[in-house]
Coordinates of C-alpha atoms in Angstrom, one line a residue:
Chain U
M1 CA 43.8 -45.8 -17.5
R2 CA 42.9 -44.6 -14.1
E3 CA 46.3 -46.3 -12.9
I4 CA 47.8 -44.1 -14.9
L5 CA 45.7 -41.2 -13.4
S6 CA 46.3 -42.3 -10.1
K7 CA 50.3 -42.7 -10.6
F8 CA 50.5 -39.7 -12.1
L9 CA 48.4 -37.2 -9.5
S10 CA 51.1 -39.3 -6.7
E11 CA 54.2 -37.7 -8.8
K12 CA 53.0 -34.6 -9.7
A13 CA 51.9 -34.2 -5.7
K14 CA 55.0 -35.1 -4.7
L15 CA 57.2 -33.2 -6.9
N16 CA 54.3 -30.2 -5.8
S17 CA 53.3 -29.5 -2.1
N18 CA 51.1 -26.7 -3.6
L19 CA 49.0 -29.3 -5.2
Y20 CA 46.0 -30.3 -4.3
V21 CA 42.9 -32.9 -5.5
F22 CA 39.7 -32.5 -5.0
S23 CA 37.0 -34.7 -4.6
G24 CA 33.2 -34.9 -4.0
D25 CA 33.4 -38.5 -2.0
H26 CA 34.5 -40.1 -4.8
G27 CA 36.6 -42.4 -6.3
Y28 CA 37.6 -44.7 -3.5
A29 CA 40.8 -46.5 -4.3
L30 CA 41.8 -44.3 -7.3
F31 CA 43.5 -42.0 -4.6
D32 CA 44.8 -45.0 -2.6
E33 CA 48.1 -44.1 -3.5
L34 CA 47.4 -40.0 -3.7
R35 CA 46.2 -40.7 0.2
K36 CA 49.1 -42.6 1.7
T37 CA 51.6 -40.8 0.0
K38 CA 50.6 -37.2 0.4
P39 CA 47.6 -37.2 2.7
N40 CA 47.8 -33.5 3.2
Q41 CA 47.3 -33.1 -0.7
F42 CA 43.9 -34.8 -1.0
I43 CA 40.5 -33.0 0.1
N44 CA 37.5 -34.8 0.0
A45 CA 35.2 -31.9 0.3
G46 CA 32.4 -33.9 1.1
V47 CA 29.0 -34.7 -1.3
S48 CA 29.5 -31.0 -2.3
E49 CA 30.3 -30.8 -5.7
Q50 CA 28.6 -26.9 -6.9
A51 CA 30.8 -25.6 -3.8
M52 CA 33.8 -28.0 -4.4
V53 CA 33.9 -25.9 -7.9
G54 CA 34.1 -22.7 -6.1
Y55 CA 36.8 -23.7 -3.4
A56 CA 39.1 -25.1 -6.2
A57 CA 38.6 -21.6 -8.0
G58 CA 39.9 -19.6 -4.7
M59 CA 42.3 -22.0 -3.9
V60 CA 43.6 -21.6 -8.0
K61 CA 43.5 -17.8 -7.3
E62 CA 45.8 -18.1 -4.2
G63 CA 48.4 -19.7 -6.3
M64 CA 47.5 -23.9 -5.8
K65 CA 47.8 -25.7 -8.7
V66 CA 43.6 -27.8 -8.2
F67 CA 42.5 -30.9 -9.8
V68 CA 38.8 -31.5 -9.1
Y69 CA 38.0 -35.1 -9.7
G70 CA 34.2 -36.3 -10.3
L71 CA 31.5 -38.6 -12.1
S72 CA 31.2 -36.5 -15.3
A73 CA 27.4 -37.0 -14.6
F74 CA 27.9 -34.6 -12.1
V75 CA 31.4 -32.5 -12.6
P76 CA 31.0 -31.2 -14.7
I77 CA 27.1 -31.7 -15.3
R78 CA 25.6 -31.0 -12.4
V79 CA 27.9 -28.1 -11.7
L80 CA 28.6 -26.4 -15.3
E81 CA 27.5 -23.0 -13.9
F82 CA 29.5 -22.9 -11.3
I83 CA 32.4 -24.2 -13.8
K84 CA 31.5 -21.1 -16.0
M85 CA 31.5 -18.8 -13.4
D86 CA 34.1 -19.2 -11.0
V87 CA 36.3 -20.7 -13.3
C88 CA 35.9 -19.9 -17.2
Y89 CA 34.9 -16.5 -16.8
E90 CA 38.4 -16.4 -14.4
N91 CA 40.1 -18.3 -17.2
L92 CA 41.7 -20.6 -14.1
P93 CA 43.8 -23.6 -14.8
V94 CA 41.5 -25.9 -12.5
I95 CA 41.6 -29.5 -14.3
F96 CA 38.5 -30.8 -14.1
L97 CA 38.2 -35.3 -14.4
G98 CA 34.6 -36.4 -15.1
D99 CA 35.3 -40.2 -14.8
G100 CA 32.4 -42.7 -15.9
A101 CA 31.9 -40.7 -18.8
G102 CA 29.5 -42.3 -21.5
L103 CA 27.1 -45.5 -20.1
V104 CA 29.9 -46.4 -17.9
Y105 CA 27.4 -47.0 -15.0
A106 CA 24.7 -48.5 -17.2
T107 CA 23.2 -50.2 -14.1
L108 CA 22.9 -47.2 -12.1
G109 CA 20.4 -45.7 -14.7
A110 CA 20.3 -42.1 -15.8
S111 CA 21.5 -39.8 -13.2
H112 CA 25.0 -41.2 -13.4
Q113 CA 25.1 -42.0 -17.1
C114 CA 26.5 -39.0 -19.0
A115 CA 26.3 -38.3 -22.5
E116 CA 26.1 -34.1 -22.6
D117 CA 29.3 -33.6 -21.0
I118 CA 31.1 -32.3 -24.3
G119 CA 28.3 -30.7 -25.6
C120 CA 27.6 -28.7 -22.7
L121 CA 31.7 -27.6 -22.1
R122 CA 32.5 -26.7 -25.3
T123 CA 30.1 -23.7 -25.4
L124 CA 32.3 -22.2 -22.8
P125 CA 35.0 -19.9 -23.1
N126 CA 38.3 -20.6 -22.5
M127 CA 37.3 -24.5 -21.7
R128 CA 39.6 -27.2 -23.2
I129 CA 38.1 -30.8 -23.5
Y130 CA 40.2 -34.1 -23.8
S131 CA 38.6 -37.7 -24.4
P132 CA 41.5 -40.1 -24.0
A133 CA 41.1 -43.5 -25.5
D134 CA 43.9 -45.5 -23.9
P135 CA 46.7 -44.8 -21.1
F136 CA 49.1 -43.5 -23.7
E137 CA 46.6 -41.1 -24.9
M138 CA 45.1 -40.0 -21.3
K139 CA 49.0 -39.9 -20.2
A140 CA 49.6 -37.3 -23.0
C141 CA 45.8 -35.4 -21.7
L142 CA 47.4 -35.2 -18.3
E143 CA 50.8 -33.8 -19.4
D144 CA 49.1 -31.2 -22.0
A145 CA 46.4 -29.9 -19.4
Y146 CA 49.0 -29.7 -16.5
S147 CA 50.8 -27.1 -18.2
S148 CA 47.6 -25.5 -19.7
N149 CA 46.8 -22.0 -18.3
S150 CA 43.2 -22.0 -19.0
P151 CA 40.5 -24.8 -17.8
C152 CA 40.9 -28.2 -18.8
Y153 CA 38.2 -31.3 -18.8
I154 CA 39.5 -35.0 -19.3
R155 CA 36.7 -36.7 -19.9
I156 CA 37.4 -40.4 -18.8
G157 CA 34.9 -43.2 -20.0
K158 CA 35.8 -46.6 -20.3
A159 CA 38.5 -46.5 -22.2
D160 CA 41.2 -49.1 -21.3
K161 CA 40.2 -51.8 -23.7
A162 CA 41.9 -50.6 -27.0
R163 CA 45.6 -50.5 -27.5
V164 CA 45.5 -47.4 -29.6
H165 CA 49.1 -46.5 -29.4
N166 CA 51.6 -48.6 -28.4
Q167 CA 54.3 -45.0 -26.7
H168 CA 54.0 -42.1 -25.2
F169 CA 53.5 -39.1 -27.3
T170 CA 53.3 -35.2 -27.1
L171 CA 49.9 -34.5 -27.7
I172 CA 49.4 -31.9 -30.1
P173 CA 46.6 -29.5 -29.0
D174 CA 44.7 -28.4 -32.0
Q175 CA 44.6 -32.4 -34.2
I176 CA 43.4 -35.1 -34.5
I177 CA 45.5 -38.1 -34.5
S178 CA 46.2 -40.7 -37.5
I179 CA 45.6 -44.5 -36.1
I180 CA 45.6 -46.6 -39.2
R181 CA 45.5 -45.1 -42.7
R182 CA 44.4 -47.6 -45.2
N183 CA 44.2 -47.0 -49.3
S184 CA 39.9 -46.5 -48.8
D185 CA 37.6 -44.2 -49.7
T186 CA 35.8 -44.3 -46.3
C187 CA 37.9 -42.8 -42.7
I188 CA 36.8 -43.3 -39.1
I189 CA 36.7 -40.7 -36.8
S190 CA 36.5 -41.7 -33.2
T191 CA 37.1 -40.4 -29.7
G192 CA 37.4 -42.2 -26.2
S193 CA 35.9 -45.4 -25.3
M194 CA 35.1 -45.9 -29.0
L195 CA 38.3 -46.4 -30.9
S196 CA 38.3 -50.0 -29.8
V197 CA 35.0 -50.6 -32.4
S198 CA 36.3 -47.8 -34.8
L199 CA 39.6 -50.5 -34.6
E200 CA 37.5 -53.4 -35.1
L201 CA 35.7 -52.0 -38.4
S202 CA 38.9 -51.1 -39.4
A203 CA 40.1 -54.7 -39.2
K204 CA 37.2 -56.2 -41.4
Y205 CA 36.4 -53.1 -44.0
N206 CA 39.7 -51.9 -44.6
F207 CA 38.4 -48.2 -43.3
S208 CA 41.1 -45.7 -42.0
V209 CA 40.8 -44.2 -38.2
F210 CA 41.7 -40.9 -36.8
S211 CA 41.7 -40.4 -32.6
A212 CA 40.2 -37.3 -31.4
P213 CA 42.0 -36.7 -28.2
I214 CA 41.5 -33.4 -27.8
L215 CA 38.1 -31.3 -28.7
T216 CA 38.8 -27.7 -28.6
N217 CA 40.2 -25.8 -30.3
L218 CA 41.4 -28.1 -33.7
D219 CA 43.0 -26.3 -36.5
S220 CA 40.0 -26.8 -39.1
E221 CA 42.2 -26.5 -42.6
I222 CA 45.1 -29.6 -40.6
L223 CA 42.0 -31.4 -40.4
I224 CA 40.6 -30.9 -43.6
S225 CA 43.5 -31.5 -45.6
E226 CA 44.0 -34.5 -43.2
I227 CA 40.5 -36.3 -44.3
S228 CA 40.6 -34.4 -48.1
S229 CA 40.8 -38.3 -49.4
Y230 CA 38.0 -39.7 -47.6
K231 CA 34.4 -39.6 -49.7
N232 CA 33.0 -40.6 -46.3
I233 CA 33.8 -40.1 -43.0
I234 CA 32.3 -42.0 -39.7
S235 CA 32.4 -40.1 -36.5
I236 CA 31.6 -42.5 -33.3
E237 CA 31.3 -41.8 -30.0
E238 CA 30.0 -42.6 -26.6
H239 CA 28.6 -38.9 -26.2
S240 CA 25.3 -37.8 -27.9
I241 CA 25.1 -37.6 -31.4
N242 CA 24.3 -33.8 -30.6
G243 CA 27.2 -31.5 -29.3
G244 CA 30.2 -34.0 -29.7
L245 CA 32.5 -34.6 -32.1
G246 CA 30.1 -35.1 -34.6
S247 CA 28.9 -32.4 -34.5
I248 CA 32.7 -30.6 -34.1
L249 CA 33.3 -32.3 -37.5
S250 CA 29.7 -31.4 -39.5
E251 CA 31.0 -27.3 -38.1
I252 CA 34.2 -27.6 -39.3
L253 CA 33.3 -29.3 -43.0
S254 CA 30.1 -27.2 -43.2
E255 CA 32.4 -23.8 -42.7
S256 CA 34.8 -24.8 -44.8
G257 CA 32.5 -24.9 -47.8
N258 CA 33.0 -28.7 -48.2
A259 CA 34.8 -28.5 -51.2
N260 CA 35.4 -32.4 -51.6
N261 CA 32.0 -33.5 -51.1
Q262 CA 32.2 -35.4 -48.1
R263 CA 29.9 -37.4 -46.5
L264 CA 29.6 -37.4 -42.9
L265 CA 28.1 -40.2 -40.9
R266 CA 27.5 -39.5 -37.1
I267 CA 27.4 -42.7 -34.6
G268 CA 26.6 -41.8 -31.3
I269 CA 24.6 -42.0 -28.5
Q270 CA 20.6 -41.3 -29.1
N271 CA 19.2 -38.2 -27.9
R272 CA 17.1 -40.1 -25.4
F273 CA 17.9 -41.7 -21.6
T274 CA 18.2 -45.4 -21.8
Q275 CA 15.4 -47.0 -21.2
K276 CA 16.5 -50.4 -19.7
C277 CA 18.8 -51.9 -16.9
G278 CA 21.7 -54.2 -17.6
S279 CA 25.5 -54.1 -18.2
Y280 CA 27.5 -51.9 -20.4
E281 CA 27.9 -53.7 -23.1
Y282 CA 24.2 -54.0 -22.9
A283 CA 23.6 -50.4 -22.5
I284 CA 26.3 -50.1 -25.4
K285 CA 23.8 -52.0 -27.8
E286 CA 20.7 -50.2 -27.0
H287 CA 22.5 -47.0 -28.0
G288 CA 23.3 -48.9 -31.4
L289 CA 27.4 -48.6 -30.9
D290 CA 28.3 -52.1 -30.3
F291 CA 30.2 -53.8 -33.9
S292 CA 27.0 -55.5 -35.3
S293 CA 24.7 -52.5 -34.6
I294 CA 27.1 -50.2 -36.0
E295 CA 27.9 -52.5 -39.5
E296 CA 24.2 -53.2 -39.7
K297 CA 23.5 -49.0 -39.7
L298 CA 26.9 -48.6 -42.1
K299 CA 25.0 -51.2 -44.6
Q300 CA 21.9 -49.0 -44.5
K301 CA 23.5 -46.2 -45.2
C302 CA 25.0 -48.0 -47.9
L303 CA 28.8 -47.6 -46.5
I304 CA 29.8 -51.1 -46.7
R305 CA 28.1 -54.1 -48.4
Chain N
M1 CA 50.2 -4.0 4.8
N2 CA 48.2 -1.8 6.7
Y3 CA 44.0 -0.5 7.1
S4 CA 43.5 2.5 5.1
N5 CA 42.3 4.8 7.7
K6 CA 40.3 6.9 5.9
Y7 CA 37.1 8.0 7.2
L8 CA 34.2 6.6 4.8
D9 CA 31.6 9.2 5.5
S10 CA 27.9 7.2 5.3
N11 CA 26.4 10.1 3.6
K12 CA 29.0 10.8 1.3
L13 CA 29.2 6.9 0.3
R14 CA 25.4 7.1 -0.4
Q15 CA 25.8 9.9 -2.4
N16 CA 28.1 8.3 -4.6
V17 CA 25.5 5.2 -4.8
I18 CA 22.9 7.8 -6.1
D19 CA 24.5 9.3 -8.1
M20 CA 25.7 6.1 -10.5
A21 CA 22.2 4.4 -9.5
K22 CA 20.8 8.0 -11.1
N23 CA 24.0 8.1 -14.5
G24 CA 23.3 4.9 -15.1
N25 CA 19.7 4.2 -14.6
S26 CA 20.7 1.2 -12.1
V27 CA 18.2 -0.9 -9.9
H28 CA 19.4 -2.1 -6.8
I29 CA 19.5 0.7 -4.8
G30 CA 17.9 -1.0 -1.4
C31 CA 19.9 -3.3 -1.6
A32 CA 23.3 -1.4 -1.7
F33 CA 22.2 1.1 1.2
S34 CA 21.9 -1.8 3.9
M35 CA 25.7 -2.7 3.3
I36 CA 27.1 1.2 3.0
E37 CA 28.4 0.8 7.2
L38 CA 29.3 -2.7 6.8
F39 CA 31.9 -1.7 4.2
A40 CA 32.5 2.1 5.8
I41 CA 34.1 0.5 8.9
L42 CA 35.5 -2.7 7.9
Y43 CA 37.8 -0.4 4.5
E44 CA 38.5 2.1 7.2
K45 CA 40.0 0.2 9.9
F46 CA 39.7 -3.9 9.6
A47 CA 40.7 -4.7 6.0
K48 CA 44.0 -4.9 5.2
I49 CA 44.4 -3.6 1.8
D50 CA 47.4 -2.1 -0.5
L51 CA 46.0 0.8 -2.3
K52 CA 48.9 1.0 -4.5
N53 CA 49.2 -2.4 -5.4
L54 CA 45.6 -4.5 -4.8
E55 CA 47.0 -7.8 -5.4
N56 CA 49.6 -7.4 -3.2
P57 CA 49.6 -11.2 -2.2
E58 CA 49.5 -10.1 1.7
R59 CA 46.1 -8.7 1.4
D60 CA 43.6 -9.3 3.1
L61 CA 40.3 -10.0 0.4
V62 CA 36.8 -8.9 0.6
C63 CA 34.5 -10.9 -0.8
L64 CA 30.8 -9.2 -2.2
S65 CA 29.4 -12.7 -2.5
K66 CA 26.0 -10.9 -2.6
G67 CA 26.7 -9.2 -5.6
H68 CA 23.8 -7.0 -5.7
G69 CA 24.9 -4.9 -2.9
V70 CA 27.8 -3.8 -5.7
M71 CA 27.3 0.2 -5.4
A72 CA 28.0 0.1 -1.9
V73 CA 31.9 -1.0 -2.6
Y74 CA 32.0 0.7 -6.1
S75 CA 31.6 3.9 -3.4
C76 CA 34.1 2.7 -1.0
L77 CA 36.9 1.9 -3.8
Y78 CA 35.8 5.6 -5.2
E79 CA 36.8 7.6 -2.1
L80 CA 39.7 4.8 -1.3
G81 CA 40.9 6.1 -5.3
V82 CA 40.7 2.6 -6.8
L83 CA 38.1 4.3 -9.3
D84 CA 37.3 7.2 -10.6
K85 CA 34.8 9.5 -11.1
I86 CA 34.5 8.4 -14.3
H87 CA 33.6 5.5 -13.4
L88 CA 30.9 6.5 -11.1
D89 CA 29.6 9.2 -13.8
K90 CA 29.9 6.4 -16.7
Y91 CA 28.0 3.7 -15.2
F92 CA 26.2 1.6 -17.2
S93 CA 27.1 3.5 -20.3
D94 CA 28.8 1.8 -23.3
G95 CA 32.0 0.1 -22.9
S96 CA 32.1 0.4 -19.3
L97 CA 34.0 -0.8 -16.4
L98 CA 31.9 -1.0 -13.5
K99 CA 28.9 -3.6 -13.9
G100 CA 25.5 -3.9 -11.8
L101 CA 27.1 -7.0 -10.1
S102 CA 30.5 -7.7 -8.4
D103 CA 32.6 -8.9 -11.1
S104 CA 36.5 -10.1 -10.0
H105 CA 37.7 -8.1 -13.2
V106 CA 37.3 -4.8 -11.4
P107 CA 40.2 -3.9 -9.9
G108 CA 39.5 -4.2 -5.6
I109 CA 36.9 -7.0 -6.2
E110 CA 38.2 -10.3 -5.4
V111 CA 34.7 -12.2 -6.4
T112 CA 32.1 -12.7 -9.1
G113 CA 29.0 -12.4 -7.2
G114 CA 26.3 -12.1 -9.7
S115 CA 24.8 -15.4 -9.5
L116 CA 24.4 -15.9 -6.0
G117 CA 26.2 -18.3 -3.8
H118 CA 28.6 -18.3 -5.5
G119 CA 31.5 -15.3 -4.0
I120 CA 31.1 -17.6 -0.9
T121 CA 32.1 -20.9 -2.1
V122 CA 35.6 -18.9 -4.0
S123 CA 35.6 -16.9 -0.8
V124 CA 36.1 -20.3 1.5
G125 CA 38.7 -21.6 -1.0
Y126 CA 40.3 -18.7 -0.6
A127 CA 40.5 -18.9 3.0
L128 CA 41.9 -22.7 2.8
A129 CA 44.5 -21.5 0.5
I130 CA 45.4 -19.2 3.3
K131 CA 45.6 -21.2 6.3
L132 CA 47.6 -24.2 4.0
K133 CA 50.2 -21.5 2.9
T134 CA 49.8 -20.6 6.9
Q135 CA 49.2 -16.8 6.5
D136 CA 47.8 -14.7 8.7
R137 CA 45.1 -12.9 6.6
K138 CA 41.8 -13.1 6.2
V139 CA 38.6 -13.4 3.9
F140 CA 35.5 -11.2 4.6
C141 CA 32.3 -12.7 2.9
F142 CA 29.0 -10.6 2.2
V143 CA 26.3 -12.8 1.7
G144 CA 22.6 -11.7 1.7
D145 CA 20.3 -12.6 3.9
G146 CA 18.3 -13.7 0.6
E147 CA 21.4 -15.2 -0.6
M148 CA 21.2 -17.8 2.4
N149 CA 18.5 -19.6 0.5
E150 CA 20.9 -21.3 -1.5
G151 CA 22.4 -24.2 -0.9
S152 CA 26.1 -23.8 -1.7
V153 CA 25.8 -21.6 0.8
W154 CA 25.3 -24.3 3.8
E155 CA 27.5 -26.6 1.8
S156 CA 30.1 -23.9 2.0
L157 CA 29.3 -23.1 5.6
L158 CA 29.8 -26.7 6.7
F159 CA 33.6 -26.9 4.9
A160 CA 34.7 -23.7 6.3
A161 CA 33.7 -25.4 10.1
H162 CA 35.3 -28.4 8.9
W163 CA 38.5 -27.3 7.9
K164 CA 38.4 -24.8 11.1
L165 CA 38.9 -21.8 8.8
N166 CA 39.0 -19.1 11.8
N167 CA 40.9 -17.0 9.2
F168 CA 37.1 -16.9 7.3
I169 CA 34.5 -13.8 8.5
L170 CA 31.3 -14.3 6.9
V171 CA 28.7 -10.7 7.3
V172 CA 24.7 -11.5 6.9
D173 CA 23.7 -8.5 5.4
A174 CA 20.1 -9.4 7.3
N175 CA 18.4 -6.4 5.5
D176 CA 14.9 -8.5 6.2
F177 CA 14.2 -8.8 2.3
Q178 CA 14.9 -10.6 -1.1
A179 CA 13.5 -10.1 -4.5
M180 CA 10.2 -10.6 -3.6
G181 CA 9.2 -10.1 -0.4
R182 CA 10.4 -10.2 3.3
A183 CA 12.7 -12.4 3.7
K184 CA 11.4 -15.0 6.2
D185 CA 7.9 -14.7 4.2
V186 CA 10.0 -15.7 1.2
L187 CA 11.6 -19.1 2.5
N188 CA 12.5 -18.5 6.4
C189 CA 16.1 -18.7 7.1
E190 CA 16.0 -17.7 10.4
S191 CA 17.2 -17.5 13.1
F192 CA 20.4 -17.4 11.9
K193 CA 22.3 -16.9 15.1
S194 CA 21.3 -20.3 16.1
K195 CA 22.0 -21.9 12.7
L196 CA 25.3 -20.6 12.7
E197 CA 26.2 -21.6 15.6
S198 CA 25.2 -25.1 15.4
F199 CA 27.1 -25.0 12.5
N200 CA 30.3 -24.0 14.9
F201 CA 30.4 -20.7 13.8
E202 CA 31.4 -18.1 16.3
T203 CA 28.8 -16.0 16.1
W204 CA 27.8 -12.3 16.7
E205 CA 24.7 -10.3 16.2
C206 CA 24.8 -6.3 15.4
D207 CA 23.3 -3.3 14.5
G208 CA 24.5 -3.1 10.7
H209 CA 24.1 1.1 10.8
S210 CA 25.5 1.7 14.0
R211 CA 29.5 2.2 13.2
K212 CA 30.3 1.8 16.9
E213 CA 28.5 -1.6 17.1
I214 CA 30.0 -2.8 14.0
E215 CA 33.4 -1.8 14.4
D216 CA 33.0 -3.9 18.4
T217 CA 31.7 -6.8 16.4
Y218 CA 34.5 -6.8 13.8
R219 CA 36.7 -6.6 16.4
K220 CA 35.7 -9.2 18.7
A221 CA 36.2 -11.5 15.5
L222 CA 39.0 -10.2 14.8
D223 CA 40.4 -10.8 18.3
S224 CA 39.2 -14.2 19.0
K225 CA 41.3 -17.0 19.4
N226 CA 38.9 -19.2 18.5
E227 CA 39.8 -22.3 16.1
T228 CA 36.7 -22.0 14.2
P229 CA 35.0 -19.6 11.2
K230 CA 33.3 -16.5 12.7
A231 CA 30.1 -15.2 11.3
I232 CA 28.5 -11.6 12.2
I233 CA 24.9 -11.1 11.6
A234 CA 24.4 -7.6 10.8
R235 CA 20.8 -6.7 11.1
T236 CA 20.6 -3.7 8.4
V237 CA 17.0 -2.0 6.6
K238 CA 17.2 -2.3 2.9
G239 CA 17.4 1.3 1.3
K240 CA 18.7 2.8 4.8
G241 CA 19.6 6.8 5.2
I242 CA 16.5 7.9 2.5
S243 CA 13.1 8.1 4.1
F244 CA 11.3 6.8 1.2
M245 CA 13.5 4.4 0.6
E246 CA 14.2 2.7 4.0
D247 CA 12.3 -0.8 4.4
D248 CA 10.9 -0.6 1.1
N249 CA 11.4 -3.5 -1.1
I250 CA 10.2 -1.4 -4.3
W251 CA 13.8 0.0 -4.3
H252 CA 15.5 -3.1 -5.2
Y253 CA 13.9 -2.3 -8.5
T254 CA 13.0 1.4 -9.0
R255 CA 14.9 3.5 -10.9
L256 CA 15.3 7.2 -9.8
D257 CA 13.7 10.4 -11.6
E258 CA 14.4 13.6 -11.6
T259 CA 12.5 14.1 -8.7
T260 CA 13.5 11.1 -6.2
Y261 CA 17.1 11.8 -7.0
R262 CA 16.1 15.9 -6.1
L263 CA 14.9 14.8 -2.7
A264 CA 17.1 11.8 -1.8
T265 CA 20.3 14.2 -2.4
K266 CA 18.8 16.7 0.0
E267 CA 18.2 14.4 2.3
L268 CA 21.8 13.8 2.5
S269 CA 22.7 17.1 2.6
E270 CA 20.8 17.9 5.4
S271 CA 21.2 15.0 7.4
K272 CA 24.3 14.3 10.0

């Protein structure tokens, strides 16, 4: 997925000499190609994430196309108010790239883990939030964000394990994507890295699976009709259960009146900090997001036997 | 594009502020009064703006990062014909245009400066873009001495100097007060001159109410051939121009009543 990003940036930079990529001294190897081919279009702002957001806003107002890259714990979380005032308030099409979202930096502890980016950003007017699950979704999200006239955030998690799609496609910017349709009364709606475990659960329990690569401005009527045949809906995300995909779905379902009497189970990062140090897989398990923990939870909730 | 060349009278500018503040029952009068001459001279002789097309892509950018001084800018923009009398008369009324802090949705205002330490970051972004486009345009950025407490200000200074943004002119409105007291008592950031010089800014100090000194200093900053950003530390008086407001921080917060409005108006009409 990061290869797609790296290639995308260098290709677009070649075509557009007014394109600049800001980084707050992060992403060493990621920008190798860009720095080799278009060194002047890569700007390392130093370890000054908040000010970098303002620089980007000024550049965009002067007609530049600007990407701002950082670790999601910093961009957007550390710099949230700069995004709010300097970018969203002006509705400037800055594209934010938040790498390492979720529990990717498990060994580095709470400072580098990020379970709150979607929840924070979706309260900011004008912001579009993307959460791609594989390289094809990454490409589709990048293209959609690149052509947008609004601020965009692309959440980059550990989403290169699953093969969700097998070809390039164009994002429909207000819809979730049906990945597997099964004759089942249960479906999973998942985003980003969690597509991988969702597909495994589908293989074993015959669930349908949807991917949600874009999380803002979802068309609720289309979504409701898309999932109307399922009695149980399970949301799975590597984000806090508060404020992310599960919250979005519960808002849509409850506002629709939930005419089909559907039940939603939200699975995500618990609203607590990771307790111990360990590998990514260890942290995922600690938050109950691995296959067997989810399986156990579904048994408790009588969704599987 | 050229300068407005319109003489902006200090007393008139201050009277506009008094009128607005009275109409809107607004605070922040002292914050605006320390900046009156700095903006008057800038708009008169140094900032290239197109009054017929405020978005003219060849214009200089006047950026008020210290949003709390915004009434000084509104007053100038009114005198220049950008804002109408109704905007001053209806200040803070329901559904009105002008807010109590600088806001880039207002014609002639380039950055949103209410949250301190933001406007300077955007201004530096402007200056970088302009330099990359190899245009001959200036960015004038006004910060307060209290605002200099913000870390993002110093981040921006580092960046501006690193990128040799010689089109960036920082003006520090050093009125020696911030919201809750003397700047040096709250969080001492002096000496601005030695700090800014050590950040590789070419730096001058001037009396921020002397038209001659301000003019000379702007000219020096614009004439400089050094490949560094510029900084002007303007020594000002909070509440300047009205005897009972001068150097009294209560006028950060106090609203005018009939008596103080009348007294202020009388002083301005009698002063030269």
